Short mmCIF file of C-alpha atoms in Angstrom, two decimals:
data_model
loop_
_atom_site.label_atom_id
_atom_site.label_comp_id
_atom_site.label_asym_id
_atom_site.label_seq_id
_atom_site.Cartn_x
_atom_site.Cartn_y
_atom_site.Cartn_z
CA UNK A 22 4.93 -39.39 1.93
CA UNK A 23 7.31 -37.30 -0.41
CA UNK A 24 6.47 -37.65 -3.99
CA UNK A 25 9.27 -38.96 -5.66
CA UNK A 26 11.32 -37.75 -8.96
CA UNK A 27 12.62 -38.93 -11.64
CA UNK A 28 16.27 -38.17 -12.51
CA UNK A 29 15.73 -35.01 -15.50
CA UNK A 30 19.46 -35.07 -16.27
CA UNK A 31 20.86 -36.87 -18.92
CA UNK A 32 23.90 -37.74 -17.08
CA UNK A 33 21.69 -40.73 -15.32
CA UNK A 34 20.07 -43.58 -15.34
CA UNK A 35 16.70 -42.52 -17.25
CA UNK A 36 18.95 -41.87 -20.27
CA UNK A 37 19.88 -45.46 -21.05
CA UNK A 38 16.58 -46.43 -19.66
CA UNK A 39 14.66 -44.34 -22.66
CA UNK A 40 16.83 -45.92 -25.52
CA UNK A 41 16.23 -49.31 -24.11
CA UNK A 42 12.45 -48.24 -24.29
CA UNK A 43 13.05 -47.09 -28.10
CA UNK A 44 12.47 -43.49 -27.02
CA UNK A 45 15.55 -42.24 -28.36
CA UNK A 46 15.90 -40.81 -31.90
CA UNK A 47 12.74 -42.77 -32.28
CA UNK A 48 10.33 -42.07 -35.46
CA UNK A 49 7.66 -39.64 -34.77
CA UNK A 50 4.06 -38.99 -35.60
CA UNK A 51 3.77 -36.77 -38.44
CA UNK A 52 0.89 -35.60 -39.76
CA UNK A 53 -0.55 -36.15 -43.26
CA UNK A 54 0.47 -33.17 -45.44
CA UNK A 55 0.76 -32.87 -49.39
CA UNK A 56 4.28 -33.13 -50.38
CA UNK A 57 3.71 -30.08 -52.88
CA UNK A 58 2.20 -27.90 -50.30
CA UNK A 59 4.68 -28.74 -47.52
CA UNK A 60 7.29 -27.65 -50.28
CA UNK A 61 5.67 -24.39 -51.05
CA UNK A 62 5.39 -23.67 -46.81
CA UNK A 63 9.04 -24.58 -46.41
CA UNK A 64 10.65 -22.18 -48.93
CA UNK A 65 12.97 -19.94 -47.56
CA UNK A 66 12.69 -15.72 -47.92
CA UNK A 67 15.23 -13.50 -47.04
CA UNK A 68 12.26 -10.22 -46.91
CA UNK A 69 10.37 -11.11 -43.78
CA UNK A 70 13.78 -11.87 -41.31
CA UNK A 71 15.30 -8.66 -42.72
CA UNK A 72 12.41 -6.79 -42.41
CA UNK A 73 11.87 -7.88 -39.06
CA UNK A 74 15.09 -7.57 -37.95
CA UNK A 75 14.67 -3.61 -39.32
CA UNK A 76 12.27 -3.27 -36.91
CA UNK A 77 13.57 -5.28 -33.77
CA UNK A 78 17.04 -2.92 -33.89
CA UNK A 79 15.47 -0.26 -34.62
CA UNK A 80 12.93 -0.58 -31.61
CA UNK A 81 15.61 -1.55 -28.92
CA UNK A 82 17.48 1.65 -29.92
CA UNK A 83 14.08 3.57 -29.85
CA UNK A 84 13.21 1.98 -26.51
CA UNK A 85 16.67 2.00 -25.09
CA UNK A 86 17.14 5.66 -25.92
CA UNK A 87 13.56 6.15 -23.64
CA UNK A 88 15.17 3.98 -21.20
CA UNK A 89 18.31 5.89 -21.52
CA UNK A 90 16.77 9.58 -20.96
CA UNK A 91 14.34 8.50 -18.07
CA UNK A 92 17.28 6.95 -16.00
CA UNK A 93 17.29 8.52 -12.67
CA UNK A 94 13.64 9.24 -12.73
CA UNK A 95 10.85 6.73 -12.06
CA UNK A 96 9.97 6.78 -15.73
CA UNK A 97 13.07 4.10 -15.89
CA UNK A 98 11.09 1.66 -14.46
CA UNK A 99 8.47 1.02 -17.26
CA UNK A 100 10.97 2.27 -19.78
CA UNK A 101 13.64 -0.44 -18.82
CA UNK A 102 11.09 -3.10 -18.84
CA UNK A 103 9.65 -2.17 -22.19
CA UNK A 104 13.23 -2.29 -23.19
CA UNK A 105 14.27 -5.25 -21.49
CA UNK A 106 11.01 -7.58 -22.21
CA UNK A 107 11.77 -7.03 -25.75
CA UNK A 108 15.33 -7.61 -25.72
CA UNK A 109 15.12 -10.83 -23.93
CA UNK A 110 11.61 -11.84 -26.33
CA UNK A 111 13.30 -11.05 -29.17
CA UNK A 112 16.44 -12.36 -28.72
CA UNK A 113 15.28 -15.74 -27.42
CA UNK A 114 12.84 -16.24 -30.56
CA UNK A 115 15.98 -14.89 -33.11
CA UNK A 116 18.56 -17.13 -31.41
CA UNK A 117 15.84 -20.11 -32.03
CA UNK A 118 14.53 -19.68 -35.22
CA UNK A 119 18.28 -18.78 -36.67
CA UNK A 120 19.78 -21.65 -34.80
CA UNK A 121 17.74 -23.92 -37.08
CA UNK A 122 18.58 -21.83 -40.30
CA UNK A 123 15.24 -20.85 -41.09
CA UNK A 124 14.89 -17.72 -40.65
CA UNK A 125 16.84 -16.23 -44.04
CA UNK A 126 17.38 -17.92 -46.94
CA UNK A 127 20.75 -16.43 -46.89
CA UNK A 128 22.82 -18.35 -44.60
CA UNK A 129 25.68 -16.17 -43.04
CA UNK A 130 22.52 -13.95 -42.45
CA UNK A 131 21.15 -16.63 -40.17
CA UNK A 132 24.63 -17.13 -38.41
CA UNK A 133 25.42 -13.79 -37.96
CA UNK A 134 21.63 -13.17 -36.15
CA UNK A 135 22.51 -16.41 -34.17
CA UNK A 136 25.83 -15.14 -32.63
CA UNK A 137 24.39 -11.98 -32.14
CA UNK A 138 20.90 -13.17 -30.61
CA UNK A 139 22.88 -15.62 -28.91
CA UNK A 140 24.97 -13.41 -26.82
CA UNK A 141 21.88 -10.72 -25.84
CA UNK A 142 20.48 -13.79 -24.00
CA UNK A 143 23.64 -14.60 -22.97
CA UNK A 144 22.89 -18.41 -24.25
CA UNK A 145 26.39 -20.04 -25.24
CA UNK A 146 26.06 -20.65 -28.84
CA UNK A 147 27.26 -23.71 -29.84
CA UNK A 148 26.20 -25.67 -26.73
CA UNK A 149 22.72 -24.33 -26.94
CA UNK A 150 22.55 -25.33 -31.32
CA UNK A 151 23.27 -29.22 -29.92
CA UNK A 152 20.77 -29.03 -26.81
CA UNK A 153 18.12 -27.44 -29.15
CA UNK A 154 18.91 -30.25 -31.78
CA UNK A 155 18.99 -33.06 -28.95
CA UNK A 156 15.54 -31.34 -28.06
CA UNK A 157 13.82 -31.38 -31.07
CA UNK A 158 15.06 -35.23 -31.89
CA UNK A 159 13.79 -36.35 -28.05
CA UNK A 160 10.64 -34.05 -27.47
CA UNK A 161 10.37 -34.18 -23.32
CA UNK A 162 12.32 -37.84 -23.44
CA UNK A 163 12.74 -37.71 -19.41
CA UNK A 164 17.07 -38.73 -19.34
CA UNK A 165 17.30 -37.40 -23.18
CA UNK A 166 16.01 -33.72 -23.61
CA UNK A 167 17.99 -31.03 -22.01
CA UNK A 168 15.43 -28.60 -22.29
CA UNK A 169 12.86 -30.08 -20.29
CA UNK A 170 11.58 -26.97 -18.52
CA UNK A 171 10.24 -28.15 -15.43
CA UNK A 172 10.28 -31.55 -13.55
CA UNK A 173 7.42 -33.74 -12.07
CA UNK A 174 6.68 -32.40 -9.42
CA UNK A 175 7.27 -29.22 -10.03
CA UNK A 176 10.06 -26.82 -8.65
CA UNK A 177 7.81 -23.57 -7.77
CA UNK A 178 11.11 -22.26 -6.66
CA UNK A 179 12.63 -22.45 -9.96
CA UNK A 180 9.79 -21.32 -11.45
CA UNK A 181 9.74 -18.10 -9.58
CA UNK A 182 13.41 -17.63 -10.04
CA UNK A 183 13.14 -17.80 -13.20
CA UNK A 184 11.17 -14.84 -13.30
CA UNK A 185 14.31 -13.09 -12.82
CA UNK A 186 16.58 -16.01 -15.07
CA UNK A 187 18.25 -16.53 -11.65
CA UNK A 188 18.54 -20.63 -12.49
CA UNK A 189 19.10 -20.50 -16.15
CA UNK A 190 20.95 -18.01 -16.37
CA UNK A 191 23.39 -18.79 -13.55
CA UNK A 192 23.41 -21.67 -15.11
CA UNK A 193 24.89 -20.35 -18.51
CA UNK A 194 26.94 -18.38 -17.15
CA UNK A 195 28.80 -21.44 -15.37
CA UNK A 196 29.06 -22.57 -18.43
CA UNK A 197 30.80 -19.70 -20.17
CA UNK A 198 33.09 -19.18 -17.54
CA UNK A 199 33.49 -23.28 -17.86
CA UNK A 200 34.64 -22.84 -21.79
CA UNK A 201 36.84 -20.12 -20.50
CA UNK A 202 39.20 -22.71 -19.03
CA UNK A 203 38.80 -24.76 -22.08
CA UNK A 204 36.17 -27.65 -21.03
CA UNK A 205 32.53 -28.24 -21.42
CA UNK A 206 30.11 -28.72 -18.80
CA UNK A 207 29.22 -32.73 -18.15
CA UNK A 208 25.94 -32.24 -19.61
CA UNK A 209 26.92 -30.59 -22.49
CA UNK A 210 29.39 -33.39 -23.37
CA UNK A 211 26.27 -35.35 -23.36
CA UNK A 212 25.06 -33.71 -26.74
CA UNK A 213 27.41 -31.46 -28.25
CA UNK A 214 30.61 -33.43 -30.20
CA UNK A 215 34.20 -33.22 -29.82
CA UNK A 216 34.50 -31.53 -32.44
CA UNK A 217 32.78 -28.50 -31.42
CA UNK A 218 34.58 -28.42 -28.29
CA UNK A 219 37.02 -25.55 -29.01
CA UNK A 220 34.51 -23.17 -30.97
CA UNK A 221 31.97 -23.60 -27.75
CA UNK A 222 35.41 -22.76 -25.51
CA UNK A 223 36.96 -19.54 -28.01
CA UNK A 224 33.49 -17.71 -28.29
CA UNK A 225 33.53 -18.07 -24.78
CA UNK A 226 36.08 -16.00 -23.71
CA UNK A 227 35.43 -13.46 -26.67
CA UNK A 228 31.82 -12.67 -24.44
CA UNK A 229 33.86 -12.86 -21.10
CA UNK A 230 36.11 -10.09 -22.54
CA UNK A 231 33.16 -8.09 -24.18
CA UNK A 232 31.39 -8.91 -20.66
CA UNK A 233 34.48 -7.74 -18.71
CA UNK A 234 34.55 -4.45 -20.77
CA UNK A 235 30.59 -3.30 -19.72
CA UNK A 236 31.56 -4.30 -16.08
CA UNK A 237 34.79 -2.43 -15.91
CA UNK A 238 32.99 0.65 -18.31
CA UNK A 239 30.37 0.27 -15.14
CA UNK A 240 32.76 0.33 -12.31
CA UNK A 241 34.93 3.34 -13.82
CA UNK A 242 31.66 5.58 -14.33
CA UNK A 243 30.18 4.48 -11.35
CA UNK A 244 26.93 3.11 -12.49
CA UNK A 245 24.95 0.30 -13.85
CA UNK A 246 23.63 2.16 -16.90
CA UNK A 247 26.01 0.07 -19.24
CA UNK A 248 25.12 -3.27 -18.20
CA UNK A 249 21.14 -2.47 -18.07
CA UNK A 250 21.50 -2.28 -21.85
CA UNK A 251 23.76 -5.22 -22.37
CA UNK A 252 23.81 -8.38 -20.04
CA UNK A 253 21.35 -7.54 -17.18
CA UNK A 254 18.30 -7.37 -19.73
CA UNK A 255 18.59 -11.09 -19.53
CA UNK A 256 18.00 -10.86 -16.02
CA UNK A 257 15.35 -8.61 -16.14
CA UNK A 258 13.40 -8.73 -18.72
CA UNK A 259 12.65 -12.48 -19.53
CA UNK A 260 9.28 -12.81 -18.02
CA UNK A 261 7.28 -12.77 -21.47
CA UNK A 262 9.61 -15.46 -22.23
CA UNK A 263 9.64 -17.53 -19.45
CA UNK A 264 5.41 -17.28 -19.76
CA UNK A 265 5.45 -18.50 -23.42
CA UNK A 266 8.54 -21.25 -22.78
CA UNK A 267 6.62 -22.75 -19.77
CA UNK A 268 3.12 -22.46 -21.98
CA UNK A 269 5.11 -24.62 -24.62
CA UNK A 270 5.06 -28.04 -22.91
CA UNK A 271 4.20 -28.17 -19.59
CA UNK A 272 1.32 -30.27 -17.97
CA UNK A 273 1.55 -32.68 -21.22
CA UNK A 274 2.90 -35.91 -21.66
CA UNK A 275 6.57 -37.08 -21.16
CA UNK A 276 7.71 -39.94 -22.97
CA UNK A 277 5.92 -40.18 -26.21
CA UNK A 278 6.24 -39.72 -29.50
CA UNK A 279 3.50 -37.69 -31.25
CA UNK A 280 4.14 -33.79 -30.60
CA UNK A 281 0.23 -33.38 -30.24
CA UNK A 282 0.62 -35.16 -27.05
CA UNK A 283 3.57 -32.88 -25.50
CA UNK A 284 3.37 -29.63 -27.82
CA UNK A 285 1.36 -26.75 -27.21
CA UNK A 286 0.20 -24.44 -29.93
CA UNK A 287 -1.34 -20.83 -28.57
CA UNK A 288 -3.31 -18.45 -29.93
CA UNK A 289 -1.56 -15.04 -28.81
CA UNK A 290 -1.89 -11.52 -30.21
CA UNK A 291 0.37 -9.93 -32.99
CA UNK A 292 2.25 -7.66 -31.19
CA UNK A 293 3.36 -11.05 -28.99
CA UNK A 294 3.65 -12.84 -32.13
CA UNK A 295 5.96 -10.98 -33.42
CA UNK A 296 8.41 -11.06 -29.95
CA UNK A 297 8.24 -14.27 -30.11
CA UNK A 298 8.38 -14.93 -34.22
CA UNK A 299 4.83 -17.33 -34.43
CA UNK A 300 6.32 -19.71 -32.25
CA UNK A 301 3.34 -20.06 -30.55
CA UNK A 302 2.33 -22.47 -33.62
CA UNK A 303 4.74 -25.30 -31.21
CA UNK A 304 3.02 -28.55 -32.32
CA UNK A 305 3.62 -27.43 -36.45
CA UNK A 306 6.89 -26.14 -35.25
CA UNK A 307 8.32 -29.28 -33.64
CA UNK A 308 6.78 -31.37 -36.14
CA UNK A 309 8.18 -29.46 -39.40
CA UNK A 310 10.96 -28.14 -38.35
CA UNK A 311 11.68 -26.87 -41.60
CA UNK A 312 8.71 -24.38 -42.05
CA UNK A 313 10.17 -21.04 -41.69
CA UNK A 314 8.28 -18.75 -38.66
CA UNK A 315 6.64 -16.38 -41.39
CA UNK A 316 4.98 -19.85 -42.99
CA UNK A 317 3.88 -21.15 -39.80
CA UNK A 318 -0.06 -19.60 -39.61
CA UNK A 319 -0.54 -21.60 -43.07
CA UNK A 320 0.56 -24.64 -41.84
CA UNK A 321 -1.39 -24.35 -38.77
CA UNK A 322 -3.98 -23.92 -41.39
CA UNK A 323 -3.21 -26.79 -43.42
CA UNK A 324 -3.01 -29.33 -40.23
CA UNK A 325 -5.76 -28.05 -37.74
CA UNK A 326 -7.69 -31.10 -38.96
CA UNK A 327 -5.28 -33.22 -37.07
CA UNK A 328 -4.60 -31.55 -33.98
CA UNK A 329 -6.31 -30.43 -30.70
CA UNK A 330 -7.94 -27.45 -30.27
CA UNK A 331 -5.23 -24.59 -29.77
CA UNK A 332 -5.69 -22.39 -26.29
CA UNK A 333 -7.33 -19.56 -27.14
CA UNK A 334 -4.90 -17.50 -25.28
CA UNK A 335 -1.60 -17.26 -23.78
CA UNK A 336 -3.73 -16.68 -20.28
CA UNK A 337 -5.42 -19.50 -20.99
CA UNK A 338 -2.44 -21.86 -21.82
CA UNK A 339 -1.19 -20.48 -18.28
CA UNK A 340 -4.17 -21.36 -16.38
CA UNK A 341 -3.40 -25.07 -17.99
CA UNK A 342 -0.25 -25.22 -17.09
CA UNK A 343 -0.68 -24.17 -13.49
CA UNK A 344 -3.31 -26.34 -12.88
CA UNK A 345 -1.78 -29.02 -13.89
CA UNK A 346 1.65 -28.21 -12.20
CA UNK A 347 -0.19 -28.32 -8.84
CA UNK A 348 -1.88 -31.20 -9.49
CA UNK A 349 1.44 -32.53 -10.32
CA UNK A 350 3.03 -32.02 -7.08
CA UNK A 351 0.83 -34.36 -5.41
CA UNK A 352 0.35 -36.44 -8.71
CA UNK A 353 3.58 -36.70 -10.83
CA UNK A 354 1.32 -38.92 -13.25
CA UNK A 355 -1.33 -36.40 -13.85
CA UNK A 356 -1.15 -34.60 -17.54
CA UNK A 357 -3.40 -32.54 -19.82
CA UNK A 358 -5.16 -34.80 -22.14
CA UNK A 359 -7.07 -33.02 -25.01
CA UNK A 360 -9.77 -34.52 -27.24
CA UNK A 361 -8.54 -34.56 -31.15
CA UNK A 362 -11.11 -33.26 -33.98
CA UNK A 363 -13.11 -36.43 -35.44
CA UNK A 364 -10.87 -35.88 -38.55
CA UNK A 365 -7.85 -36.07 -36.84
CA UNK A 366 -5.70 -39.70 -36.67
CA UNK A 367 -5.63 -41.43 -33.33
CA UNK A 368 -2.26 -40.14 -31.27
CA UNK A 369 0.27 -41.76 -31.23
CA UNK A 370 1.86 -42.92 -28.04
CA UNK A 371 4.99 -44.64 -28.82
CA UNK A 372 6.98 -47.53 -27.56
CA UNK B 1400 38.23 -57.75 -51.15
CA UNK B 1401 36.26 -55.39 -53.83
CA UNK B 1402 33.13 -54.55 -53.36
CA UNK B 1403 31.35 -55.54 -56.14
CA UNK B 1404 29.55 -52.99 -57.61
CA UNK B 1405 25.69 -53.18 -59.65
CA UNK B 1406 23.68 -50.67 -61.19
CA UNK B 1407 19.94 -50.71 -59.95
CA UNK B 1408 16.68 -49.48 -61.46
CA UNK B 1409 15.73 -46.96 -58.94
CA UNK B 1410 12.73 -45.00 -59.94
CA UNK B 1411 11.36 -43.21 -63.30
CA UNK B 1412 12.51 -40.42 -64.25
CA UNK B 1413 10.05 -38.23 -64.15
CA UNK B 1414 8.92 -39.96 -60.36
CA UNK B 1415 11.04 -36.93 -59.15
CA UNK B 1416 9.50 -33.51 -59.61
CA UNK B 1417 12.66 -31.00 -60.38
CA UNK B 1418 14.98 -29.78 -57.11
CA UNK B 1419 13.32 -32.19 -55.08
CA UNK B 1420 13.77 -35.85 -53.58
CA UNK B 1421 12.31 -39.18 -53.22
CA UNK B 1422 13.21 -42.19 -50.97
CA UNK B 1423 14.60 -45.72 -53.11
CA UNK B 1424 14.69 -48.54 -50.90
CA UNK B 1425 16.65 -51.53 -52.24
CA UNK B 1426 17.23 -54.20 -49.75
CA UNK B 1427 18.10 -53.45 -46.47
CA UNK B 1428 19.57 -50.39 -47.78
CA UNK B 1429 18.10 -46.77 -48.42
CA UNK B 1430 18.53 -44.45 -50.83
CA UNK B 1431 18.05 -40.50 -51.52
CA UNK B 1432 17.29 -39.89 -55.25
CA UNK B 1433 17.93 -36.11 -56.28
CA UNK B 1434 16.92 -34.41 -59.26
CA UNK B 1435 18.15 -30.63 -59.67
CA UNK B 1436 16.42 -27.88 -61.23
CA UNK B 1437 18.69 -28.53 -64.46
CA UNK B 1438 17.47 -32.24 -64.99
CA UNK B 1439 20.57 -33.99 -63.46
CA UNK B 1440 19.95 -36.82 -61.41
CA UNK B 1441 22.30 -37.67 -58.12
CA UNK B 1442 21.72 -40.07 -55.37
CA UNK B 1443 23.11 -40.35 -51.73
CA UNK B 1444 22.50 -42.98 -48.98
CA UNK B 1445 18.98 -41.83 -47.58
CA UNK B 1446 20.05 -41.29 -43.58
CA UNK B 1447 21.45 -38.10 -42.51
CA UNK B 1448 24.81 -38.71 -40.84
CA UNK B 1449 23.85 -37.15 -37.43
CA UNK B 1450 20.74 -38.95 -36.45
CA UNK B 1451 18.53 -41.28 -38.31
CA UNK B 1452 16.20 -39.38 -40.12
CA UNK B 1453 15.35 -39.58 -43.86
CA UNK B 1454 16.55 -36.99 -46.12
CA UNK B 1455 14.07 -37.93 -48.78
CA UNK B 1456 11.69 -35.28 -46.71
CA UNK B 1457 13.79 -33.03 -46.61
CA UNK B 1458 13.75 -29.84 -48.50
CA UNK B 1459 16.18 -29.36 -51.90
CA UNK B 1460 17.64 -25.60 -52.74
CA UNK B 1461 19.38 -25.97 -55.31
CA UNK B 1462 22.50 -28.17 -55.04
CA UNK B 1463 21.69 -28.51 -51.20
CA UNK B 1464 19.61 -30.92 -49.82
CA UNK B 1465 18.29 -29.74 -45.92
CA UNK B 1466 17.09 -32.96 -43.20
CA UNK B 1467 13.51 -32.35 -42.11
CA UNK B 1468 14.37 -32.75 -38.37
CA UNK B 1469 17.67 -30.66 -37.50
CA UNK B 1470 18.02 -28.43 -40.75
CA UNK B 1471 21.19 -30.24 -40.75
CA UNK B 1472 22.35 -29.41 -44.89
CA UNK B 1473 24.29 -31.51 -47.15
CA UNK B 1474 25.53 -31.04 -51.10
CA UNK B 1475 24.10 -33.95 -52.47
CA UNK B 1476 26.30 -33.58 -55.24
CA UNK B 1477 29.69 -34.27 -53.34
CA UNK B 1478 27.53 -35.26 -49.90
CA UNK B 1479 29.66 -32.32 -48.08
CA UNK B 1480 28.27 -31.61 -44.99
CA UNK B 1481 27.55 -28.03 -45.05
CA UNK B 1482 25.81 -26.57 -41.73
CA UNK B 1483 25.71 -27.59 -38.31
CA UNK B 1484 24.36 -30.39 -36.56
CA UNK B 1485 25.54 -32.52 -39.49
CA UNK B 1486 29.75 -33.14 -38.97
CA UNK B 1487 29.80 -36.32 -41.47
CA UNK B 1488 29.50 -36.05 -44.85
CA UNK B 1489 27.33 -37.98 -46.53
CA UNK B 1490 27.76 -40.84 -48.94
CA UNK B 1491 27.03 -40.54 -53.26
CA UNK B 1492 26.58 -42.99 -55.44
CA UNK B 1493 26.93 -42.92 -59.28
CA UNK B 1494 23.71 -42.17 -60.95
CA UNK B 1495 22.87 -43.01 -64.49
CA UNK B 1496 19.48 -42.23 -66.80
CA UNK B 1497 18.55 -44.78 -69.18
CA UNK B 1498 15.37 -45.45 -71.63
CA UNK B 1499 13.88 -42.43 -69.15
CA UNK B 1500 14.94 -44.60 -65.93
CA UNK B 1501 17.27 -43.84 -63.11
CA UNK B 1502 20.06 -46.43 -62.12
CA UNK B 1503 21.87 -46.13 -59.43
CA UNK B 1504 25.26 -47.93 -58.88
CA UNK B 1505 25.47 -49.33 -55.08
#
């Protein structure tokens, strides 16, 4: 007998169904933290983002000049995925931690990083801000979160695909070419307001026309050189991404309201961490949102008492989530339960 | 018909540690009570206009106050909306300080 699904989008009927359950912009679990301390861990500091912005620029030119000089040879291969795995890692984790202002205390520093992070993923901006806010106010809300990363039962084929963004990324690029002829997708009128219709729609078509110009730059010399360096590393490079995104939530809980029971936080080295800007501390980051990235290891610190036992490692997490994905496709109802610390407070499950 | 308007003992002043917040709940109604770095006292109703989440833990810098689940910003002096997700400003109220109390006018 087919295991059946429930409807993920939040153009159906699980979306009234979860605010009739008191799902919706409900009140969370939050853990027990000193307001003084949580006021010294939220502080914002323009040194670290700058710093680490330094770095990220200058080590996609460094990398993309290796890239560059090994094209034609076989050396391309490693030196385009160095290059590319970055670029998509680093982007992703810049787009995210700018979109919710955190990263600088300066804040045309965070928007210009957003736009600019925004459009090496190739992520529409202003869409993405409201389905990253909708998100973070319904946690894996089944009819509510648009960033729900993989159904029950799984999708292996979009999970492969992803491997090379073919979903999401098709996906967003639908949706550009959609605010090219001046609408928004139906999803997206779910969450983002009228009023940001006609900034999602004119940034648009400024990336179509940037877009346009590395395809026609391509065409006239002949080769794809232009577009590996801008637009294709999306395509290419976004497994490290796509490892630590499905490591984030999957094989937890849908539908409830304590983070500990649908977040994820991974121990992963610092190389990693800094791709992905400590967003491996998930549970601290989805439940203070207002912790900076460069804060988050002392607040992990500071709330370990009340949380499970982080994976040791990103392989770990992995194995996890696999597991339980295959389980799942038999088993819809089957998630990863883990045992809280003796200090911690019982979780919290919600309506 | 005019609202009619009363001022209400909302905290001590020194309850609120400089550039930071605390909740007042009066009623069915509630309240954000500011103090800034200079001593002034402001207050502003305690939702944040996009979703219904309590500014009173958020985080104050300086004139801004930021909500603790979208980063959504305000100016809780004029309750301007300032940064994206918020798009509604926010409501003020008057504020006095008497005999080292804070009244708020709602």
């Amino acid at each position: 007998m087919a295991v059946k699904m429930r409807d993920y989008s939040l153009t159906g009927p699980e979306n009234k169904l979860a605010q009739e359950k008191g799902l919706a912009t409900a009140d969370w679990y939050i853990s027990p933290i000193p307001r003084q301390r949580l006021k010294e861990l939220m502080k914002r500091k323009d040194g670290p983002a700058i710093r680490d912005t330094i770095i990220m620029f200058a080590w996609l030119i460094g990398t993309g000049m290796l890239a560059y000089y090994a094209w034609g040879t076989w050396w391309a291969i490693p030196a385009f995925a160095i290059y590319g795995i970055s670029y998509a890692s680093m982007a992703d984790s810049r787009w995210h931690e700018c979109g919710h202002g955190t990263a600088f205390k300066t804040p045309w520093m965070n928007d210009v990083l957003y736009q600019i992070a925004s459009f090496m993923d190739l992520r529409p901006p202003t869409p993405w801000r409201w389905s990253h806010a909708r998100h973070h106010t319904d946690t894996y809300i089944v009819g509510r979160d648009p960033e729900i990363a993989m159904t029950r039962p799984p999708v292996w084929r979009i999970i492969f695909g992803e491997i090379i963004h073919i979903y999401g990324g098709t996906r967003d690029l639908k949706s550009v070419i959609t605010h090219c002829f001046g609408r928004l997708t139906a999803a997206e009128k779910d969450y983002v307001p009228v009023s940001e219709f006609r900034k999602a729609v004119w940034i648009s078509r400024i990336w179509a026309l940037i877009l346009l110009g590395f395809i026609t730059w391509s065409i006239l010399i002949g080769s794809i050189l232009p577009l590996m360096f801008v637009g294709l590393p999306t395509f290419y490079g976004p497994i490290l991404l796509l490892l630590v995104g499905l490591a984030q939530h999957l094989g937890l809980r849908e539908d409830v309201l304590d983070h500990r029971l649908n977040t994820r936080t991974i121990y992963i080295n610092p190389f990693f961490r800094f791709l992905y800007w400590n967003m491996n501390y998930h549970i601290e980051h989805h439940m203070f949102p207002m912790v900076p990235y460069h804060a988050l290891p002392a607040l992990h610190e500071e709330l370990k008492f009340d949380y499970p036992a982080p994976s040791p490692s990103l392989w770990a997490a992995l194995k996890e989530v696999i597991a339980a994905l295959m389980k799942q496709k038999n088993d819809p109802s089957y998630v990863v339960d883990r045992p809280l610390p003796a200090t911690a407070n019982p979780y919290y499950y919600g309506a | 018909m005019q609202e009619l308007l009363q001022w209400v003992e909302a905290c001590e002043a020194d309850a609120i540690d400089e550039e930071d917040v605390i909740r007042f709940d009066h009623g069915d109604r509630t309240f954000a009570i500011y103090r800034t770095a200079k001593g002034s006292y402001y207050a502003t109703d305690g939702y944040c206009t996009h979703e219904k989440f309590h500014l009173s833990e958020g985080l104050v810098m300086g004139t801004i106050i930021e909500c603790p689940k979208h980063n959504g910003r305000f100016d809780y002096t004029t309750g301007a909306a300032k940064r994206t997700p918020v798009c509604v400003d926010l409501r003020t109220y008057p504020v006095k300080l008497e005999h080292n109390k804070v009244f708020i006018q709602i």
